[in-house]
Protein backbone atom coordinates (compact mmCIF):
# COMPACT_ATOMS: atom_id res chain seq x y z
CA UNK A 1 0.00 0.00 0.00
CA UNK A 2 2.90 2.38 0.73
CA UNK A 3 4.05 1.49 -2.76
CA UNK A 4 0.93 3.20 -4.15
CA UNK A 5 1.66 6.35 -2.17
CA UNK A 6 5.14 6.46 -3.67
CA UNK A 7 3.63 6.08 -7.16
CA UNK A 8 1.26 8.96 -6.46
CA UNK A 9 4.19 11.22 -5.57
CA UNK A 10 6.05 10.28 -8.70
CA UNK A 11 2.96 11.57 -10.51
CA UNK A 12 3.07 14.83 -8.50
CA UNK A 13 6.75 15.40 -9.28
CA UNK A 14 6.34 14.63 -12.97
CA UNK A 15 3.22 16.79 -13.20
CA UNK A 16 4.92 19.87 -11.79
CA UNK A 17 7.87 19.34 -14.10
CA UNK A 18 5.47 19.22 -17.07
CA UNK A 19 3.94 22.50 -15.93
CA UNK A 20 7.35 24.09 -15.57
CA UNK A 21 8.30 23.17 -19.14
CA UNK A 22 4.88 24.15 -20.56
CA UNK A 23 4.29 20.61 -21.73
CA UNK A 24 0.76 20.43 -20.34
CA UNK A 25 -2.13 22.82 -19.81
CA UNK A 26 -2.44 24.03 -16.16
CA UNK A 27 -6.19 23.37 -16.09
CA UNK A 28 -5.76 19.77 -17.22
CA UNK A 29 -2.87 19.27 -14.84
CA UNK A 30 -4.80 20.59 -11.84
CA UNK A 31 -7.81 18.49 -12.82
CA UNK A 32 -5.61 15.39 -12.76
CA UNK A 33 -3.78 16.29 -9.50
CA UNK A 34 -6.65 17.54 -7.33
CA UNK A 35 -8.47 14.16 -7.12
CA UNK A 36 -5.28 12.63 -5.66
CA UNK A 37 -4.99 15.02 -2.70
CA UNK A 38 -7.73 13.72 -0.40
CA UNK A 39 -6.93 10.01 -0.98
CA UNK A 40 -3.30 10.76 -0.11
CA UNK A 41 -4.28 12.52 3.12
CA UNK A 42 -6.82 9.84 4.09
CA UNK A 43 -4.36 7.02 3.37
CA UNK A 44 -1.64 8.73 5.40
CA UNK A 45 -4.04 9.28 8.31
CA UNK A 46 -5.21 5.64 8.08
CA UNK A 47 -1.63 4.36 8.33
CA UNK A 48 -1.03 6.54 11.36
CA UNK A 49 -4.18 5.28 13.04
CA UNK A 50 -2.83 1.76 12.50
CA UNK A 51 0.49 2.84 14.02
CA UNK A 52 -1.34 4.20 17.06
CA UNK A 53 -3.41 1.02 17.42
CA UNK A 54 -0.28 -1.15 17.16
CA UNK A 55 1.69 0.96 19.61
CA UNK A 56 4.31 2.00 17.06
CA UNK A 57 5.01 5.32 18.75
CA UNK A 58 8.22 6.16 16.92
CA UNK A 59 6.59 5.70 13.51
CA UNK A 60 3.65 7.78 14.67
CA UNK A 61 5.98 10.43 16.08
CA UNK A 62 7.84 10.91 12.79
CA UNK A 63 4.55 11.15 10.88
CA UNK A 64 2.74 13.65 13.13
CA UNK A 65 4.47 16.73 11.64
CA UNK A 66 3.40 15.70 8.14
CA UNK A 67 -0.17 15.17 9.33
CA UNK A 68 -0.15 18.64 10.86
CA UNK A 69 1.25 20.04 7.61
CA UNK A 70 -1.46 18.27 5.59
CA UNK A 71 -4.18 19.69 7.83
CA UNK A 72 -2.74 23.20 7.65
CA UNK A 73 -2.19 22.98 3.89
CA UNK A 74 -5.75 21.84 3.23
CA UNK A 75 -7.18 24.37 5.68
CA UNK A 76 -5.38 27.27 3.94
CA UNK A 77 -5.95 26.09 0.36
CA UNK A 78 -7.20 28.49 -2.31
CA UNK A 79 -10.95 28.98 -2.59
CA UNK A 80 -12.12 26.41 -5.13
CA UNK A 81 -15.38 24.75 -6.11
CA UNK A 82 -14.14 21.19 -5.53
CA UNK A 83 -11.73 19.35 -3.27
CA UNK A 84 -8.03 19.72 -3.94
CA UNK A 85 -5.12 22.07 -3.43
CA UNK A 86 -4.06 23.24 -6.85
CA UNK A 87 -5.69 26.26 -8.48
CA UNK A 88 -5.04 26.52 -12.24
CA UNK A 89 -4.91 30.32 -12.16
CA UNK A 90 -2.18 30.53 -9.52
CA UNK A 91 -0.18 27.37 -10.21
CA UNK A 92 1.73 29.02 -13.06
CA UNK A 93 3.25 31.67 -10.77
CA UNK A 94 6.93 30.84 -10.52
CA UNK A 95 7.03 30.90 -6.72
CA UNK A 96 3.88 28.76 -6.33
CA UNK A 97 5.09 26.25 -8.91
CA UNK A 98 8.52 26.05 -7.27
CA UNK A 99 6.94 25.59 -3.83
CA UNK A 100 4.62 22.85 -5.10
CA UNK A 101 7.47 21.10 -6.88
CA UNK A 102 9.70 21.28 -3.78
CA UNK A 103 6.82 19.97 -1.66
CA UNK A 104 6.40 17.03 -4.05
CA UNK A 105 10.10 16.14 -3.90
CA UNK A 106 10.23 16.41 -0.11
CA UNK A 107 7.13 14.29 0.37
CA UNK A 108 8.41 11.73 -2.12
CA UNK A 109 11.68 11.48 -0.19
CA UNK A 110 9.82 11.23 3.15
CA UNK A 111 7.52 8.48 1.93
CA UNK A 112 10.39 6.61 0.30
CA UNK A 113 12.52 6.72 3.47
CA UNK A 114 9.58 5.75 5.64
CA UNK A 115 8.78 2.86 3.29
CA UNK A 116 12.26 1.44 3.81
CA UNK A 117 12.04 2.02 7.57
CA UNK A 118 8.74 0.10 7.72
CA UNK A 119 10.17 -2.64 5.52
CA UNK A 120 13.17 -2.93 7.84
CA UNK A 121 10.84 -3.08 10.86
CA UNK A 122 8.77 -5.81 9.26
CA UNK A 123 11.81 -7.92 8.34
CA UNK A 124 13.34 -7.39 11.80
CA UNK A 125 10.13 -8.52 13.53
CA UNK A 126 9.85 -11.57 11.26
CA UNK A 127 13.43 -12.60 11.92
CA UNK A 128 13.41 -11.99 15.68
CA UNK A 129 10.20 -13.94 16.39
Coordinates of C-alpha atoms in Angstrom, one line a residue:
X1 CA 0.0 0.0 0.0
X2 CA 2.9 2.4 0.7
X3 CA 4.0 1.5 -2.8
X4 CA 0.9 3.2 -4.1
X5 CA 1.7 6.3 -2.2
X6 CA 5.1 6.5 -3.7
X7 CA 3.6 6.1 -7.2
X8 CA 1.3 9.0 -6.5
X9 CA 4.2 11.2 -5.6
X10 CA 6.0 10.3 -8.7
X11 CA 3.0 11.6 -10.5
X12 CA 3.1 14.8 -8.5
X13 CA 6.8 15.4 -9.3
X14 CA 6.3 14.6 -13.0
X15 CA 3.2 16.8 -13.2
X16 CA 4.9 19.9 -11.8
X17 CA 7.9 19.3 -14.1
X18 CA 5.5 19.2 -17.1
X19 CA 3.9 22.5 -15.9
X20 CA 7.3 24.1 -15.6
X21 CA 8.3 23.2 -19.1
X22 CA 4.9 24.2 -20.6
X23 CA 4.3 20.6 -21.7
X24 CA 0.8 20.4 -20.3
X25 CA -2.1 22.8 -19.8
X26 CA -2.4 24.0 -16.2
X27 CA -6.2 23.4 -16.1
X28 CA -5.8 19.8 -17.2
X29 CA -2.9 19.3 -14.8
X30 CA -4.8 20.6 -11.8
X31 CA -7.8 18.5 -12.8
X32 CA -5.6 15.4 -12.8
X33 CA -3.8 16.3 -9.5
X34 CA -6.7 17.5 -7.3
X35 CA -8.5 14.2 -7.1
X36 CA -5.3 12.6 -5.7
X37 CA -5.0 15.0 -2.7
X38 CA -7.7 13.7 -0.4
X39 CA -6.9 10.0 -1.0
X40 CA -3.3 10.8 -0.1
X41 CA -4.3 12.5 3.1
X42 CA -6.8 9.8 4.1
X43 CA -4.4 7.0 3.4
X44 CA -1.6 8.7 5.4
X45 CA -4.0 9.3 8.3
X46 CA -5.2 5.6 8.1
X47 CA -1.6 4.4 8.3
X48 CA -1.0 6.5 11.4
X49 CA -4.2 5.3 13.0
X50 CA -2.8 1.8 12.5
X51 CA 0.5 2.8 14.0
X52 CA -1.3 4.2 17.1
X53 CA -3.4 1.0 17.4
X54 CA -0.3 -1.1 17.2
X55 CA 1.7 1.0 19.6
X56 CA 4.3 2.0 17.1
X57 CA 5.0 5.3 18.8
X58 CA 8.2 6.2 16.9
X59 CA 6.6 5.7 13.5
X60 CA 3.6 7.8 14.7
X61 CA 6.0 10.4 16.1
X62 CA 7.8 10.9 12.8
X63 CA 4.5 11.1 10.9
X64 CA 2.7 13.6 13.1
X65 CA 4.5 16.7 11.6
X66 CA 3.4 15.7 8.1
X67 CA -0.2 15.2 9.3
X68 CA -0.1 18.6 10.9
X69 CA 1.3 20.0 7.6
X70 CA -1.5 18.3 5.6
X71 CA -4.2 19.7 7.8
X72 CA -2.7 23.2 7.7
X73 CA -2.2 23.0 3.9
X74 CA -5.7 21.8 3.2
X75 CA -7.2 24.4 5.7
X76 CA -5.4 27.3 3.9
X77 CA -6.0 26.1 0.4
X78 CA -7.2 28.5 -2.3
X79 CA -11.0 29.0 -2.6
X80 CA -12.1 26.4 -5.1
X81 CA -15.4 24.8 -6.1
X82 CA -14.1 21.2 -5.5
X83 CA -11.7 19.4 -3.3
X84 CA -8.0 19.7 -3.9
X85 CA -5.1 22.1 -3.4
X86 CA -4.1 23.2 -6.8
X87 CA -5.7 26.3 -8.5
X88 CA -5.0 26.5 -12.2
X89 CA -4.9 30.3 -12.2
X90 CA -2.2 30.5 -9.5
X91 CA -0.2 27.4 -10.2
X92 CA 1.7 29.0 -13.1
X93 CA 3.2 31.7 -10.8
X94 CA 6.9 30.8 -10.5
X95 CA 7.0 30.9 -6.7
X96 CA 3.9 28.8 -6.3
X97 CA 5.1 26.3 -8.9
X98 CA 8.5 26.0 -7.3
X99 CA 6.9 25.6 -3.8
X100 CA 4.6 22.8 -5.1
X101 CA 7.5 21.1 -6.9
X102 CA 9.7 21.3 -3.8
X103 CA 6.8 20.0 -1.7
X104 CA 6.4 17.0 -4.1
X105 CA 10.1 16.1 -3.9
X106 CA 10.2 16.4 -0.1
X107 CA 7.1 14.3 0.4
X108 CA 8.4 11.7 -2.1
X109 CA 11.7 11.5 -0.2
X110 CA 9.8 11.2 3.1
X111 CA 7.5 8.5 1.9
X112 CA 10.4 6.6 0.3
X113 CA 12.5 6.7 3.5
X114 CA 9.6 5.7 5.6
X115 CA 8.8 2.9 3.3
X116 CA 12.3 1.4 3.8
X117 CA 12.0 2.0 7.6
X118 CA 8.7 0.1 7.7
X119 CA 10.2 -2.6 5.5
X120 CA 13.2 -2.9 7.8
X121 CA 10.8 -3.1 10.9
X122 CA 8.8 -5.8 9.3
X123 CA 11.8 -7.9 8.3
X124 CA 13.3 -7.4 11.8
X125 CA 10.1 -8.5 13.5
X126 CA 9.9 -11.6 11.3
X127 CA 13.4 -12.6 11.9
X128 CA 13.4 -12.0 15.7
X129 CA 10.2 -13.9 16.4

